Short mmCIF file of C-alpha atoms in Angstrom, two decimals:
data_model
loop_
_atom_site.label_atom_id
_atom_site.label_comp_id
_atom_site.label_asym_id
_atom_site.label_seq_id
_atom_site.Cartn_x
_atom_site.Cartn_y
_atom_site.Cartn_z
CA UNK A 1077 39.90 -4.07 34.25
CA UNK A 1078 37.36 -3.24 36.91
CA UNK A 1079 36.49 -0.16 37.96
CA UNK A 1080 35.09 0.32 42.00
CA UNK A 1081 32.08 2.65 41.34
CA UNK A 1082 30.01 3.07 45.00
CA UNK A 1083 31.36 1.37 48.59
CA UNK A 1084 33.07 -1.42 48.21
CA UNK A 1085 34.80 -4.28 51.15
CA UNK A 1086 36.55 -6.93 51.16
CA UNK A 1087 36.92 -10.15 52.72
CA UNK A 1088 38.53 -13.88 52.50
CA UNK A 1089 38.67 -17.29 54.04
CA UNK A 1090 35.77 -17.17 56.59
CA UNK A 1091 35.23 -21.19 56.21
CA UNK A 1092 31.69 -20.92 57.32
CA UNK A 1093 31.23 -24.58 58.65
CA UNK A 1094 34.46 -25.17 59.58
CA UNK A 1095 35.38 -26.69 62.10
CA UNK A 1096 39.72 -27.29 62.24
CA UNK A 1097 39.94 -24.17 61.45
CA UNK A 1098 39.10 -22.43 64.18
CA UNK A 1099 41.30 -25.07 66.24
CA UNK A 1100 44.64 -24.15 64.23
CA UNK A 1101 43.98 -19.97 64.19
CA UNK A 1102 42.91 -20.36 67.37
CA UNK A 1103 39.38 -17.94 66.79
CA UNK A 1104 37.27 -18.21 70.54
CA UNK A 1105 35.47 -21.10 70.06
CA UNK A 1106 34.62 -24.61 71.99
CA UNK A 1107 35.34 -27.49 69.56
CA UNK A 1108 37.03 -29.58 71.54
CA UNK A 1109 35.22 -32.73 71.10
CA UNK A 1110 34.27 -32.15 68.04
CA UNK A 1111 34.95 -33.58 64.35
CA UNK A 1112 35.14 -31.70 60.92
CA UNK A 1113 31.26 -33.59 61.13
CA UNK A 1114 29.85 -31.76 63.08
CA UNK A 1115 28.50 -28.85 60.85
CA UNK A 1116 25.60 -28.20 63.06
CA UNK A 1117 27.20 -27.61 65.77
CA UNK A 1118 26.15 -25.19 68.63
CA UNK A 1119 29.37 -23.41 68.34
CA UNK A 1120 30.05 -23.83 64.79
CA UNK A 1121 26.46 -21.93 63.77
CA UNK A 1122 27.74 -19.06 66.64
CA UNK A 1123 30.76 -18.88 65.14
CA UNK A 1124 29.36 -18.41 61.47
CA UNK A 1125 26.36 -16.07 63.14
CA UNK A 1126 29.04 -13.65 63.90
CA UNK A 1127 30.52 -13.39 61.01
CA UNK A 1128 27.33 -12.91 59.83
CA UNK A 1129 27.27 -10.09 61.75
CA UNK A 1130 29.76 -8.08 60.21
CA UNK A 1131 27.55 -8.78 56.94
CA UNK A 1132 25.13 -7.29 59.00
CA UNK A 1133 26.80 -3.91 59.38
CA UNK A 1134 27.77 -3.04 56.19
CA UNK A 1135 26.18 -0.34 54.51
CA UNK A 1136 22.77 -1.23 53.19
CA UNK A 1137 24.13 -0.24 48.91
CA UNK A 1138 27.55 -2.26 48.92
CA UNK A 1139 29.69 -3.74 47.32
CA UNK A 1140 31.50 -7.21 48.60
CA UNK A 1141 34.36 -9.82 47.21
CA UNK A 1142 35.44 -12.55 48.77
CA UNK A 1143 38.53 -14.01 47.91
CA UNK A 1144 37.11 -17.40 47.97
CA UNK A 1145 36.65 -20.75 50.99
CA UNK A 1146 33.47 -19.01 51.72
CA UNK A 1147 32.88 -22.61 52.64
CA UNK A 1148 34.41 -26.20 54.07
CA UNK A 1149 33.43 -29.50 55.93
CA UNK A 1150 35.86 -32.18 54.63
CA UNK A 1151 35.38 -34.40 51.41
CA UNK A 1152 33.83 -37.33 53.28
CA UNK A 1153 30.99 -35.29 54.87
CA UNK A 1154 30.50 -33.25 51.84
CA UNK A 1155 27.70 -35.22 50.11
CA UNK A 1156 25.62 -35.16 53.57
CA UNK A 1157 26.68 -31.29 54.33
CA UNK A 1158 24.62 -30.38 50.99
CA UNK A 1159 21.74 -32.48 52.08
CA UNK A 1160 21.31 -31.30 54.71
CA UNK A 1161 22.38 -27.95 54.03
CA UNK A 1162 21.63 -26.39 50.67
CA UNK A 1163 19.08 -24.24 51.89
CA UNK A 1164 20.92 -22.28 54.54
CA UNK A 1165 24.13 -21.60 52.22
CA UNK A 1166 21.48 -20.76 49.97
CA UNK A 1167 20.14 -18.69 53.03
CA UNK A 1168 23.28 -17.37 54.16
CA UNK A 1169 24.22 -16.04 51.08
CA UNK A 1170 20.37 -13.70 50.94
CA UNK A 1171 22.17 -12.22 54.08
CA UNK A 1172 24.98 -11.46 53.39
CA UNK A 1173 23.61 -9.05 50.59
CA UNK A 1174 21.16 -7.51 52.60
CA UNK A 1175 17.68 -7.27 53.80
CA UNK A 1176 16.68 -4.81 50.41
CA UNK A 1177 18.92 -7.32 48.19
CA UNK A 1178 21.49 -4.15 46.91
CA UNK A 1179 24.71 -4.95 47.59
CA UNK A 1180 26.26 -7.10 45.18
CA UNK A 1181 28.59 -9.84 46.26
CA UNK A 1182 31.69 -10.70 44.09
CA UNK A 1183 33.83 -14.15 44.82
CA UNK A 1184 36.90 -15.09 43.63
CA UNK A 1185 37.16 -19.35 44.15
CA UNK A 1186 39.04 -20.92 46.56
CA UNK A 1187 41.26 -23.86 46.25
CA UNK A 1188 38.24 -24.68 49.03
CA UNK A 1189 34.92 -23.60 46.71
CA UNK A 1190 34.54 -26.92 45.08
CA UNK A 1191 31.24 -27.64 46.18
CA UNK A 1192 29.01 -28.10 43.47
CA UNK A 1193 26.25 -30.35 42.14
CA UNK A 1194 25.77 -33.66 40.49
CA UNK A 1195 26.69 -33.39 36.32
CA UNK A 1196 27.42 -29.37 37.32
CA UNK A 1197 29.89 -27.20 37.42
CA UNK A 1198 31.64 -25.69 41.20
CA UNK A 1199 31.04 -21.67 39.27
CA UNK A 1200 27.14 -23.07 38.39
CA UNK A 1201 26.73 -23.15 42.16
CA UNK A 1202 27.71 -20.50 43.39
CA UNK A 1203 26.00 -18.86 40.88
CA UNK A 1204 22.69 -20.63 42.51
CA UNK A 1205 23.78 -19.44 45.86
CA UNK A 1206 22.89 -15.83 45.01
CA UNK A 1207 26.88 -14.73 43.91
CA UNK A 1208 26.42 -11.89 41.30
CA UNK A 1209 29.37 -12.80 39.84
CA UNK A 1210 31.96 -16.23 39.78
CA UNK A 1211 35.52 -16.05 39.34
CA UNK A 1212 37.46 -18.52 38.71
CA UNK A 1213 41.25 -16.89 38.65
CA UNK A 1214 42.55 -14.19 40.22
CA UNK A 1215 41.18 -10.02 39.02
CA UNK A 1216 42.67 -6.76 38.57
CA UNK A 1217 40.50 -3.70 39.67
CA UNK A 1218 41.49 -0.45 39.37
CA UNK A 1219 44.29 -0.39 36.83
CA UNK A 1220 47.22 -2.67 39.19
CA UNK A 1221 45.35 -4.10 41.96
CA UNK A 1222 44.93 -7.22 41.59
CA UNK A 1223 42.39 -9.60 43.61
CA UNK A 1224 42.88 -13.32 44.20
CA UNK A 1225 42.97 -16.44 46.57
CA UNK A 1226 46.24 -18.16 46.96
CA UNK A 1227 49.09 -14.42 47.15
CA UNK A 1228 50.35 -13.93 43.13
CA UNK A 1229 53.55 -13.07 42.97
CA UNK A 1230 55.00 -9.98 41.61
CA UNK A 1231 58.26 -8.84 40.32
CA UNK A 1232 60.14 -6.21 42.40
CA UNK A 1233 59.82 -4.21 38.76
CA UNK A 1234 56.17 -3.79 39.04
CA UNK A 1235 53.66 -1.70 40.19
CA UNK A 1236 50.87 -4.18 40.76
CA UNK A 1237 49.98 -5.00 44.50
CA UNK A 1238 48.47 -7.74 45.69
CA UNK A 1239 44.92 -8.85 47.85
CA UNK A 1240 45.45 -11.47 48.79
CA UNK A 1241 43.30 -14.59 50.57
CA UNK A 1242 44.43 -18.35 51.59
CA UNK A 1243 46.82 -17.88 54.91
CA UNK A 1244 44.51 -17.36 57.12
CA UNK A 1245 46.45 -15.43 59.97
CA UNK A 1246 50.08 -15.99 59.00
CA UNK A 1247 51.49 -13.11 56.90
CA UNK A 1248 53.23 -13.89 53.99
CA UNK A 1249 57.35 -13.40 54.02
CA UNK A 1250 59.22 -11.84 51.73
CA UNK A 1251 60.68 -15.29 50.57
CA UNK A 1252 57.19 -16.82 49.84
CA UNK A 1253 57.31 -17.97 46.29
CA UNK A 1254 60.85 -18.70 46.15
CA UNK A 1255 59.64 -22.25 47.89
CA UNK A 1256 58.80 -25.02 45.70
CA UNK A 1257 55.29 -25.09 48.66
CA UNK A 1258 52.27 -23.61 48.72
CA UNK A 1259 51.66 -21.99 52.15
CA UNK A 1260 54.29 -24.13 54.27
CA UNK A 1261 53.43 -22.23 57.47
CA UNK A 1262 50.20 -23.02 57.36
CA UNK A 1263 51.16 -26.62 56.37
CA UNK A 1264 52.55 -26.71 59.21
CA UNK A 1265 51.46 -25.54 61.80
CA UNK A 1266 48.79 -27.91 61.20
CA UNK A 1267 50.61 -31.19 60.66
CA UNK A 1268 52.10 -29.43 64.44
CA UNK A 1269 48.74 -29.39 65.27
CA UNK A 1270 47.73 -33.57 64.06
CA UNK A 1271 50.67 -34.64 65.72
CA UNK A 1272 52.27 -35.85 61.82
CA UNK A 1273 55.56 -34.81 60.22
CA UNK A 1274 54.98 -31.29 57.48
CA UNK A 1275 55.62 -32.19 54.28
CA UNK A 1276 59.91 -31.63 52.57
CA UNK A 1277 60.24 -28.38 51.47
CA UNK A 1278 62.46 -27.15 49.00
CA UNK A 1279 64.76 -24.12 48.19
CA UNK A 1280 63.78 -24.00 44.10
CA UNK A 1281 63.39 -20.18 42.56
CA UNK A 1282 65.87 -18.56 45.35
CA UNK A 1283 65.20 -15.08 43.36
CA UNK A 1284 61.41 -15.00 43.17
CA UNK A 1285 61.91 -12.69 46.90
CA UNK A 1286 59.11 -10.10 46.45
CA UNK A 1287 58.82 -6.65 48.12
CA UNK A 1288 56.14 -7.17 50.92
CA UNK A 1289 55.08 -3.79 50.17
CA UNK A 1290 53.20 -5.13 47.81
CA UNK A 1291 51.14 -6.86 50.09
CA UNK A 1292 47.63 -7.05 52.04
CA UNK A 1293 46.76 -10.30 53.74
CA UNK A 1294 42.54 -9.50 53.12
CA UNK A 1295 41.81 -12.78 55.23
CA UNK A 1296 39.20 -12.74 58.62
CA UNK A 1297 41.46 -14.87 60.53
CA UNK A 1298 43.93 -11.76 59.76
CA UNK A 1299 42.00 -8.95 60.56
CA UNK A 1300 38.93 -10.41 61.82
CA UNK A 1301 36.63 -8.13 60.22
CA UNK A 1302 35.78 -7.04 56.72
CA UNK A 1303 38.24 -4.55 55.74
CA UNK A 1304 36.83 -1.22 53.80
CA UNK A 1305 38.14 -1.52 50.45
CA UNK A 1306 38.17 2.10 49.15
CA UNK A 1307 39.79 2.84 51.95
CA UNK A 1308 42.71 0.69 51.41
CA UNK A 1309 43.16 1.44 48.04
CA UNK A 1310 43.76 5.09 48.65
CA UNK A 1311 46.17 4.17 51.43
CA UNK A 1312 48.19 1.87 48.89
CA UNK A 1313 48.38 4.58 46.06
#
């Protein structure tokens, strides 16, 4: 269990370099003619810069938790992306740490944080980018706050609170864990935009309804900013 020792901030699902997330989540950039391989287009770089400016505005000495899905390109473009943008990724992480490097960055790996170099693990890859600590599981802070990429099930009788990512601007509903398909609302929206049928969904666990007050979406697409974690914990205790 982790105790917070100084000003602390949290964000999730920046999806730096991702073209389609602009379409899916209506980010204010013009990518109507772009494809996922166009990750160095000026509109993508503008999106990256706008989000990096939010890190620039944070205190020079603080901790920053990222709940995952920091960078994203499609699998078919990953090799080309790493060949051309690895130094840029390192530079971006260095900028997040501030000009004096006194900020600490913590990453909870998301389902899209799967970059790695040949014969190396993805955890090592993100350490090499400059993160101070990389987790491949949810973590607990301040006794009963669970930080995770994907939402985690919390029994109504339990006193844990989940600060989650993964779902972008779509808050989870009380029946989120009752079905057999993760993040179905986002999957459905993407399928609709792509003109394809979403996968079938089955109600399998009707008794797994949750109390929504125990959950908080910390995704960038939900909040459009980096959140103050100290204030969240004080408010939700």
